[in-house]
Every structure is written in structure tokens, then in C-alpha cells.
GROMACS .gro file of C-alpha atoms in nm:
model
  301
    1MET     CA    1   0.000   0.000   0.000
    2ASN     CA    2   0.136   0.340  -0.097
    3GLN     CA    3   0.092   0.683   0.059
    4ARG     CA    4  -0.218   0.883  -0.025
    5THR     CA    5  -0.334   1.234  -0.094
    6ILE     CA    6  -0.651   1.370  -0.255
    7ALA     CA    7  -0.704   1.364  -0.631
    8LYS     CA    8  -0.806   1.728  -0.673
    9ARG     CA    9  -0.829   2.060  -0.493
   10ILE     CA   10  -1.160   2.124  -0.318
   11GLU     CA   11  -1.298   2.400  -0.095
   12LEU     CA   12  -1.589   2.493   0.128
   13VAL     CA   13  -1.704   2.777   0.353
   14GLY     CA   14  -1.832   2.710   0.703
   15ILE     CA   15  -1.859   2.864   1.049
   16GLY     CA   16  -1.602   2.837   1.326
   17LEU     CA   17  -1.737   2.694   1.652
   18HIS     CA   18  -1.588   2.948   1.891
   19LYS     CA   19  -1.557   3.273   1.695
   20GLY     CA   20  -1.875   3.216   1.496
   21VAL     CA   21  -1.730   3.376   1.181
   22PRO     CA   22  -1.718   3.235   0.825
   23VAL     CA   23  -1.407   3.033   0.740
   24LYS     CA   24  -1.298   2.938   0.390
   25MET     CA   25  -1.116   2.604   0.385
   26THR     CA   26  -0.937   2.459   0.084
   27LEU     CA   27  -0.787   2.108   0.069
   28GLU     CA   28  -0.497   2.064  -0.173
   29PRO     CA   29  -0.300   1.752  -0.280
   30LEU     CA   30   0.061   1.715  -0.169
   31PRO     CA   31   0.335   1.473  -0.287
   32SER     CA   32   0.472   1.179  -0.089
   33ASN     CA   33   0.644   1.243   0.244
   34SER     CA   34   0.495   1.593   0.278
   35GLY     CA   35   0.268   1.511   0.573
   36ILE     CA   36  -0.037   1.711   0.679
   37ILE     CA   37   0.023   2.087   0.665
   38PHE     CA   38  -0.214   2.364   0.774
   39TYR     CA   39  -0.168   2.701   0.604
   40ARG     CA   40  -0.313   3.030   0.728
   41SER     CA   41  -0.368   3.224   0.406
   42ASP     CA   42  -0.452   3.542   0.602
   43SER     CA   43  -0.106   3.549   0.761
   44GLY     CA   44   0.107   3.334   0.528
   45THR     CA   45   0.199   3.088   0.805
   46SER     CA   46   0.245   2.715   0.745
   47ILE     CA   47   0.188   2.492   1.050
   48PRO     CA   48   0.291   2.127   1.000
   49LEU     CA   49   0.081   1.876   1.193
   50CYS     CA   50   0.311   1.738   1.464
   51ILE     CA   51   0.306   1.707   1.841
   52GLU     CA   52   0.568   1.983   1.875
   53ASN     CA   53   0.319   2.233   1.732
   54VAL     CA   54   0.035   2.152   1.976
   55ILE     CA   55  -0.021   2.465   2.185
   56ASP     CA   56  -0.353   2.400   2.359
   57THR     CA   57  -0.586   2.108   2.434
   58THR     CA   58  -0.834   2.273   2.671
   59MET     CA   59  -1.154   2.248   2.466
   60ALA     CA   60  -1.013   2.128   2.135
   61THR     CA   61  -0.680   2.034   1.982
   62VAL     CA   62  -0.501   2.351   1.875
   63ILE     CA   63  -0.174   2.380   1.684
   64GLY     CA   64   0.027   2.696   1.632
   65LYS     CA   65   0.347   2.853   1.507
   66ASN     CA   66   0.495   3.204   1.507
   67GLY     CA   67   0.194   3.345   1.689
   68ASP     CA   68  -0.063   3.196   1.450
   69LYS     CA   69  -0.286   2.902   1.538
   70VAL     CA   70  -0.548   2.666   1.399
   71SER     CA   71  -0.816   2.542   1.638
   72THR     CA   72  -1.074   2.261   1.649
   73ILE     CA   73  -0.880   2.042   1.407
   74GLU     CA   74  -0.979   1.702   1.547
   75HIS     CA   75  -1.298   1.634   1.346
   76LEU     CA   76  -1.130   1.707   1.013
   77LEU     CA   77  -0.823   1.506   1.114
   78SER     CA   78  -1.045   1.216   1.217
   79SER     CA   79  -1.184   1.190   0.863
   80ILE     CA   80  -0.838   1.236   0.711
   81TYR     CA   81  -0.712   0.952   0.929
   82ALA     CA   82  -1.011   0.734   0.840
   83TYR     CA   83  -0.946   0.769   0.467
   84GLY     CA   84  -0.579   0.679   0.499
   85ILE     CA   85  -0.454   1.017   0.379
   86ASP     CA   86  -0.089   1.088   0.454
   87ASN     CA   87  -0.022   1.410   0.264
   88LEU     CA   88  -0.251   1.712   0.247
   89ARG     CA   89  -0.243   2.093   0.259
   90ILE     CA   90  -0.530   2.253   0.450
   91VAL     CA   91  -0.565   2.623   0.369
   92LEU     CA   92  -0.771   2.840   0.606
   93ASP     CA   93  -0.837   3.215   0.608
   94ASN     CA   94  -0.910   3.219   0.981
   95GLU     CA   95  -0.803   3.037   1.296
   96GLU     CA   96  -1.071   2.766   1.313
   97VAL     CA   97  -1.163   2.465   1.104
   98PRO     CA   98  -1.536   2.486   1.017
   99ILE     CA   99  -1.750   2.299   1.268
  100MET     CA  100  -1.989   2.162   0.999
  101ASP     CA  101  -2.263   1.967   1.181
  102GLY     CA  102  -2.044   1.887   1.484
  103SER     CA  103  -1.940   1.548   1.346
  104SER     CA  104  -1.699   1.440   1.070
  105ILE     CA  105  -1.947   1.309   0.813
  106GLY     CA  106  -1.933   1.636   0.613
  107PHE     CA  107  -1.556   1.606   0.587
  108CYS     CA  108  -1.593   1.244   0.474
  109MET     CA  109  -1.823   1.360   0.194
  110LEU     CA  110  -1.574   1.633   0.102
  111LEU     CA  111  -1.287   1.384   0.078
  112GLU     CA  112  -1.494   1.148  -0.133
  113GLU     CA  113  -1.582   1.433  -0.367
  114ALA     CA  114  -1.214   1.524  -0.399
  115GLY     CA  115  -1.120   1.159  -0.455
  116ILE     CA  116  -0.826   0.967  -0.314
  117GLN     CA  117  -0.498   0.955  -0.505
  118GLU     CA  118  -0.236   0.687  -0.440
  119LEU     CA  119   0.121   0.816  -0.460
  120GLU     CA  120   0.450   0.652  -0.556
  121MET     CA  121   0.608   0.603  -0.213
  122PRO     CA  122   0.512   0.319   0.026
  123LYS     CA  123   0.300   0.396   0.330
  124LYS     CA  124   0.457   0.379   0.675
  125ILE     CA  125   0.262   0.282   0.987
  126ILE     CA  126   0.340   0.253   1.355
  127GLU     CA  127   0.304  -0.087   1.519
  128ILE     CA  128   0.249  -0.072   1.895
  129VAL     CA  129   0.469  -0.337   2.060
  130GLU     CA  130   0.452  -0.230   2.428
  131ASN     CA  131   0.180  -0.076   2.645
  132VAL     CA  132   0.199   0.301   2.682
  133ALA     CA  133  -0.043   0.480   2.915
  134VAL     CA  134  -0.122   0.821   3.061
  135GLU     CA  135  -0.338   0.856   3.372
  136ASP     CA  136  -0.509   1.140   3.556
  137GLY     CA  137  -0.683   1.007   3.865
  138ASP     CA  138  -0.927   0.743   3.741
  139LYS     CA  139  -0.909   0.880   3.385
  140PHE     CA  140  -0.669   0.714   3.142
  141VAL     CA  141  -0.571   0.663   2.781
  142ARG     CA  142  -0.360   0.364   2.677
  143LEU     CA  143  -0.210   0.207   2.365
  144GLU     CA  144  -0.156  -0.169   2.355
  145PRO     CA  145  -0.028  -0.422   2.100
  146ASN     CA  146  -0.311  -0.555   1.883
  147GLN     CA  147  -0.329  -0.714   1.540
  148ASP     CA  148  -0.590  -0.455   1.432
  149MET     CA  149  -0.668  -0.090   1.498
  150VAL     CA  150  -0.913  -0.102   1.789
  151PHE     CA  151  -1.071   0.181   1.987
  152ASP     CA  152  -1.235   0.094   2.319
  153PHE     CA  153  -1.380   0.391   2.506
  154LYS     CA  154  -1.589   0.430   2.821
  155ILE     CA  155  -1.740   0.749   2.965
  156ARG     CA  156  -1.945   0.821   3.275
  157PHE     CA  157  -2.155   1.132   3.341
  158PRO     CA  158  -2.414   1.191   3.615
  159HIS     CA  159  -2.659   1.320   3.352
  160GLN     CA  160  -2.951   1.080   3.301
  161ALA     CA  161  -2.925   1.103   2.921
  162ILE     CA  162  -2.566   0.975   2.928
  163ARG     CA  163  -2.487   0.780   3.246
  164GLU     CA  164  -2.223   0.521   3.155
  165GLN     CA  165  -2.153   0.447   2.789
  166HIS     CA  166  -1.904   0.203   2.640
  167TYR     CA  167  -1.818   0.134   2.276
  168ASN     CA  168  -1.566  -0.100   2.116
  169PHE     CA  169  -1.476  -0.019   1.756
  170THR     CA  170  -1.249  -0.217   1.524
  171PHE     CA  171  -1.149   0.019   1.248
  172THR     CA  172  -1.223   0.002   0.880
  173THR     CA  173  -1.307   0.307   0.673
  174GLN     CA  174  -1.655   0.175   0.596
  175ARG     CA  175  -1.729   0.099   0.961
  176TYR     CA  176  -1.601   0.446   1.053
  177LYS     CA  177  -1.853   0.604   0.816
  178GLU     CA  178  -2.137   0.389   0.948
  179GLU     CA  179  -2.062   0.382   1.323
  180ILE     CA  180  -1.852   0.687   1.413
  181ALA     CA  181  -1.853   0.969   1.156
  182ARG     CA  182  -2.207   1.097   1.228
  183ALA     CA  183  -2.157   1.126   1.606
  184ARG     CA  184  -2.175   1.493   1.710
  185THR     CA  185  -1.993   1.691   1.971
  186PHE     CA  186  -2.195   1.767   2.284
  187GLY     CA  187  -2.213   2.020   2.563
  188PHE     CA  188  -2.419   2.122   2.863
  189LEU     CA  189  -2.633   2.434   2.854
  190HIS     CA  190  -2.464   2.593   3.156
  191GLU     CA  191  -2.124   2.541   2.989
  192VAL     CA  192  -2.248   2.693   2.664
  193ASN     CA  193  -2.365   3.002   2.851
  194GLN     CA  194  -2.028   3.030   3.029
  195LEU     CA  195  -1.838   2.999   2.701
  196ARG     CA  196  -2.044   3.269   2.535
  197ALA     CA  197  -1.985   3.499   2.829
  198MET     CA  198  -1.613   3.449   2.754
  199GLY     CA  199  -1.663   3.527   2.384
  200LEU     CA  200  -1.636   3.159   2.286
  201GLY     CA  201  -1.878   2.905   2.144
  202LEU     CA  202  -2.037   3.181   1.933
  203GLY     CA  203  -2.083   2.948   1.634
  204GLY     CA  204  -2.245   2.669   1.833
  205ASN     CA  205  -2.613   2.589   1.786
  206PHE     CA  206  -2.856   2.297   1.779
  207ASP     CA  207  -2.748   2.219   1.421
  208ASN     CA  208  -2.386   2.145   1.515
  209CYS     CA  209  -2.392   2.032   1.878
  210ILE     CA  210  -2.593   1.810   2.110
  211VAL     CA  211  -2.703   2.039   2.393
  212LEU     CA  212  -2.823   1.908   2.731
  213ASP     CA  213  -2.986   2.094   3.015
  214LYS     CA  214  -3.005   1.950   3.366
  215ASN     CA  215  -3.251   1.679   3.269
  216LYS     CA  216  -3.268   1.615   2.896
  217ILE     CA  217  -3.137   1.656   2.543
  218LEU     CA  218  -3.265   1.981   2.394
  219ASN     CA  219  -3.216   1.896   2.024
  220LYS     CA  220  -3.555   1.827   1.864
  221GLY     CA  221  -3.420   1.542   1.652
  222GLY     CA  222  -3.270   1.357   1.946
  223LEU     CA  223  -2.967   1.134   1.896
  224ARG     CA  224  -2.826   0.975   1.583
  225TYR     CA  225  -2.688   0.673   1.770
  226LYS     CA  226  -2.782   0.519   2.101
  227GLU     CA  227  -2.424   0.572   2.224
  228GLU     CA  228  -2.361   0.895   2.031
  229PHE     CA  229  -2.171   1.057   2.319
  230VAL     CA  230  -1.903   0.790   2.352
  231ARG     CA  231  -1.887   0.736   1.976
  232HIS     CA  232  -1.797   1.103   1.940
  233LYS     CA  233  -1.516   1.050   2.189
  234ILE     CA  234  -1.379   0.780   1.956
  235LEU     CA  235  -1.413   1.024   1.664
  236ASP     CA  236  -1.205   1.277   1.858
  237ALA     CA  237  -0.948   1.015   1.957
  238LEU     CA  238  -0.895   0.913   1.594
  239GLY     CA  239  -0.831   1.278   1.508
  240ASP     CA  240  -0.590   1.325   1.795
  241MET     CA  241  -0.397   1.010   1.699
  242CYS     CA  242  -0.330   1.178   1.364
  243LEU     CA  243  -0.064   1.376   1.554
  244LEU     CA  244   0.152   1.061   1.545
  245GLY     CA  245   0.220   1.142   1.180
  246MET     CA  246   0.130   0.788   1.072
  247HIS     CA  247  -0.154   0.541   1.108
  248PHE     CA  248  -0.102   0.274   1.371
  249ILE     CA  249  -0.176  -0.090   1.437
  250GLY     CA  250  -0.272  -0.141   1.799
  251GLY     CA  251  -0.544  -0.096   2.054
  252TYR     CA  252  -0.649   0.239   2.202
  253PHE     CA  253  -0.828   0.207   2.536
  254SER     CA  254  -0.970   0.490   2.745
  255PHE     CA  255  -1.188   0.586   3.034
  256ALA     CA  256  -1.291   0.953   3.024
  257GLY     CA  257  -1.007   1.045   2.790
  258SER     CA  258  -0.960   1.399   2.660
  259HIS     CA  259  -0.766   1.599   2.404
  260ARG     CA  260  -0.506   1.673   2.672
  261LEU     CA  261  -0.457   1.308   2.763
  262ASN     CA  262  -0.447   1.208   2.395
  263HIS     CA  263  -0.175   1.465   2.333
  264LEU     CA  264   0.026   1.338   2.630
  265LEU     CA  265  -0.019   0.982   2.504
  266THR     CA  266   0.109   1.052   2.151
  267LYS     CA  267   0.400   1.244   2.299
  268LYS     CA  268   0.486   0.965   2.542
  269LEU     CA  269   0.471   0.700   2.269
  270LEU     CA  270   0.708   0.887   2.038
  271GLU     CA  271   0.945   0.939   2.333
  272SER     CA  272   0.944   0.560   2.401
  273PRO     CA  273   1.143   0.400   2.116
  274THR     CA  274   1.101   0.046   2.253
  275ALA     CA  275   0.720   0.080   2.256
  276TYR     CA  276   0.673   0.091   1.879
  277ARG     CA  277   0.830   0.020   1.546
  278VAL     CA  278   0.773   0.172   1.204
  279ILE     CA  279   0.662  -0.064   0.928
  280GLU     CA  280   0.685   0.019   0.558
  281LEU     CA  281   0.386  -0.121   0.370
  282ALA     CA  282   0.548  -0.191   0.035
  283LYS     CA  283   0.297  -0.340  -0.206
  284ASP     CA  284   0.477  -0.673  -0.237
  285SER     CA  285   0.627  -0.711   0.110
  286TYR     CA  286   0.369  -0.705   0.390
  287LYS     CA  287   0.543  -0.832   0.703
  288SER     CA  288   0.241  -1.029   0.828
  289ALA     CA  289  -0.127  -1.089   0.772
  290SER     CA  290  -0.217  -0.819   1.025
  291TYR     CA  291  -0.044  -0.550   0.818
  292ALA     CA  292  -0.225  -0.670   0.510
  293ARG     CA  293  -0.558  -0.648   0.698
  294GLN     CA  294  -0.474  -0.297   0.808
  295ALA     CA  295  -0.400  -0.196   0.449
  296VAL     CA  296  -0.732  -0.340   0.338
  297SER     CA  297  -0.917  -0.155   0.616
  298LEU     CA  298  -0.787   0.175   0.480
  299THR     CA  299  -0.905   0.106   0.126
  300SER     CA  300  -1.254  -0.026   0.197
  301PHE     CA  301  -1.474   0.270   0.109
   0.00000   0.00000   0.00000
């Protein structure tokens, strides 16, 4: 399996979640070994996607360089990861990726419209060979050896519409589209009001976020999945794992994980050379059946 980019340039205009202003986003193909690069057209700043450029993980994953930043990147990255894309230029004229409908399904549709282009260089992936974990009280995120890419996530909230939710997801692109991509971000009404008092969350509404008051879900349409809350956490985790710079084979396990813990986990893994190895997926030299399965999972859409 070779590296991938998109087949043609494509653009859209959407609203940023926190500033609430229009954002023009253009996706452009890049050659092999370029990686994922964000470009702020309003300032002329390129920000490569890497853990060194992460500057904030409070409410979203934010990268920055030379005083410029790009916020709320995880939903777009989740879809980029799901489609096996290794090289892409993301051009923005403001500091936020459009929120779309609060999930990643719109980005999936955008990537399918652009088409996927296979490049000339072989794809590289990370194989997890030792457990790596980050903990914060009872919260944790962990990577383990596994023959597939597995995400196992559990959350617990006192709210009666959530309570405890658990979802186990073995990745393929098709399953991602069916089980994960439509899960929306969520927030509580009192938090939304606090954010807006701080000048944030100005682009949030019932069309791009599940909103809960003290007792119930306020969105008229209800939920898209029974476990939409925890499925969205898996969506976020996939996006945050994009910071590794490669896809991985292994298991991701979490209880109450967050963007901050995901960032610490990717950083810890890359600082632990015995915990992983890099595999080159040359077309005619898969090292084992598991690598071949992983390659197939990234082409099944």
C-alpha cells in the first residue's frame, strides 16, 4: 500500500465553533512524504501537523506557530485519518476549522468528492509493541499491541441522558462512516452560557452540537446513535492520533479520555522508542497478515 493524498483541490465555507465567523477552507493535494500541513492564508503561516506544534488542548486540539494558530482540528483530522490520507495541505483564512454539523461526516463527503490519489512512495505505519499509558486520577488513555486498529472507550456522566456508555470499535473506513462519523460533539447548557460569556462558542447551535440541560437533550431530533456521546469520543481520539504522523496498528483504550490526555499519550509513545516500530507497507512485502488487513481496512470505502 502506498501513501495517499486527494485527487483534486476542493474547498468549502463554514462557520467556526468558537468565533462564529465564516471560514474558507481549501484542501490541496501534496506529494509523498509531505505530511499534513495547515496554512493560514490570512497570515502566510504554514503549520505542520506534529506534536511539537500543539499549543492547547483545553476544549479542542489547537496547533500553532509564530503566533498563529489553527483550532478545532480534530474532526477534520479524524476523517483524514479514516481515509488513509498521509499528505494534504489545508488552507484556512481564519483560525478555526469549520464545525460543519459537529461530526466528521461532512468532511468524509468532502474527501470522497475530492477523490483519493495513491502516490508513488510506500506507506509507513506505527506498530504498537509495548503498552503506553497516561493517567489522571481514574481517567486514562492507553495504547496496547493488537493485530488490528481497535478503539475501546468508556465514559461516565451523572446526567440521566448519558450515564455510563461504552463502545468498542475495530477500524475500517466503511465501519467508521457507518458507526462513528455521524456522532456529534456535545455540551451542557450551563457550559455553553459560560463559554459565550467568555466570547467563545459563538458558532455553536442545535445544528452542530448536542445540547443538554439539567434533565434532557434539547435537540428536537434527538440522537443519531444510542451511544452517540461515547462514539464522538472515539471520533475525537482518531483525530488526535493523527498527531503521530502515521496510522497505527494497535489498541487504544480509554476511560474519560480527553484531548489533553491524547496529546500526552502521543508524545509519550514517540518518546518511548522500545514501545513501537515503524513498518513500511510496500505493495509486495507485507510483514504479516495483520499489516495486510490494516492496508485493506484503509481502502474499503
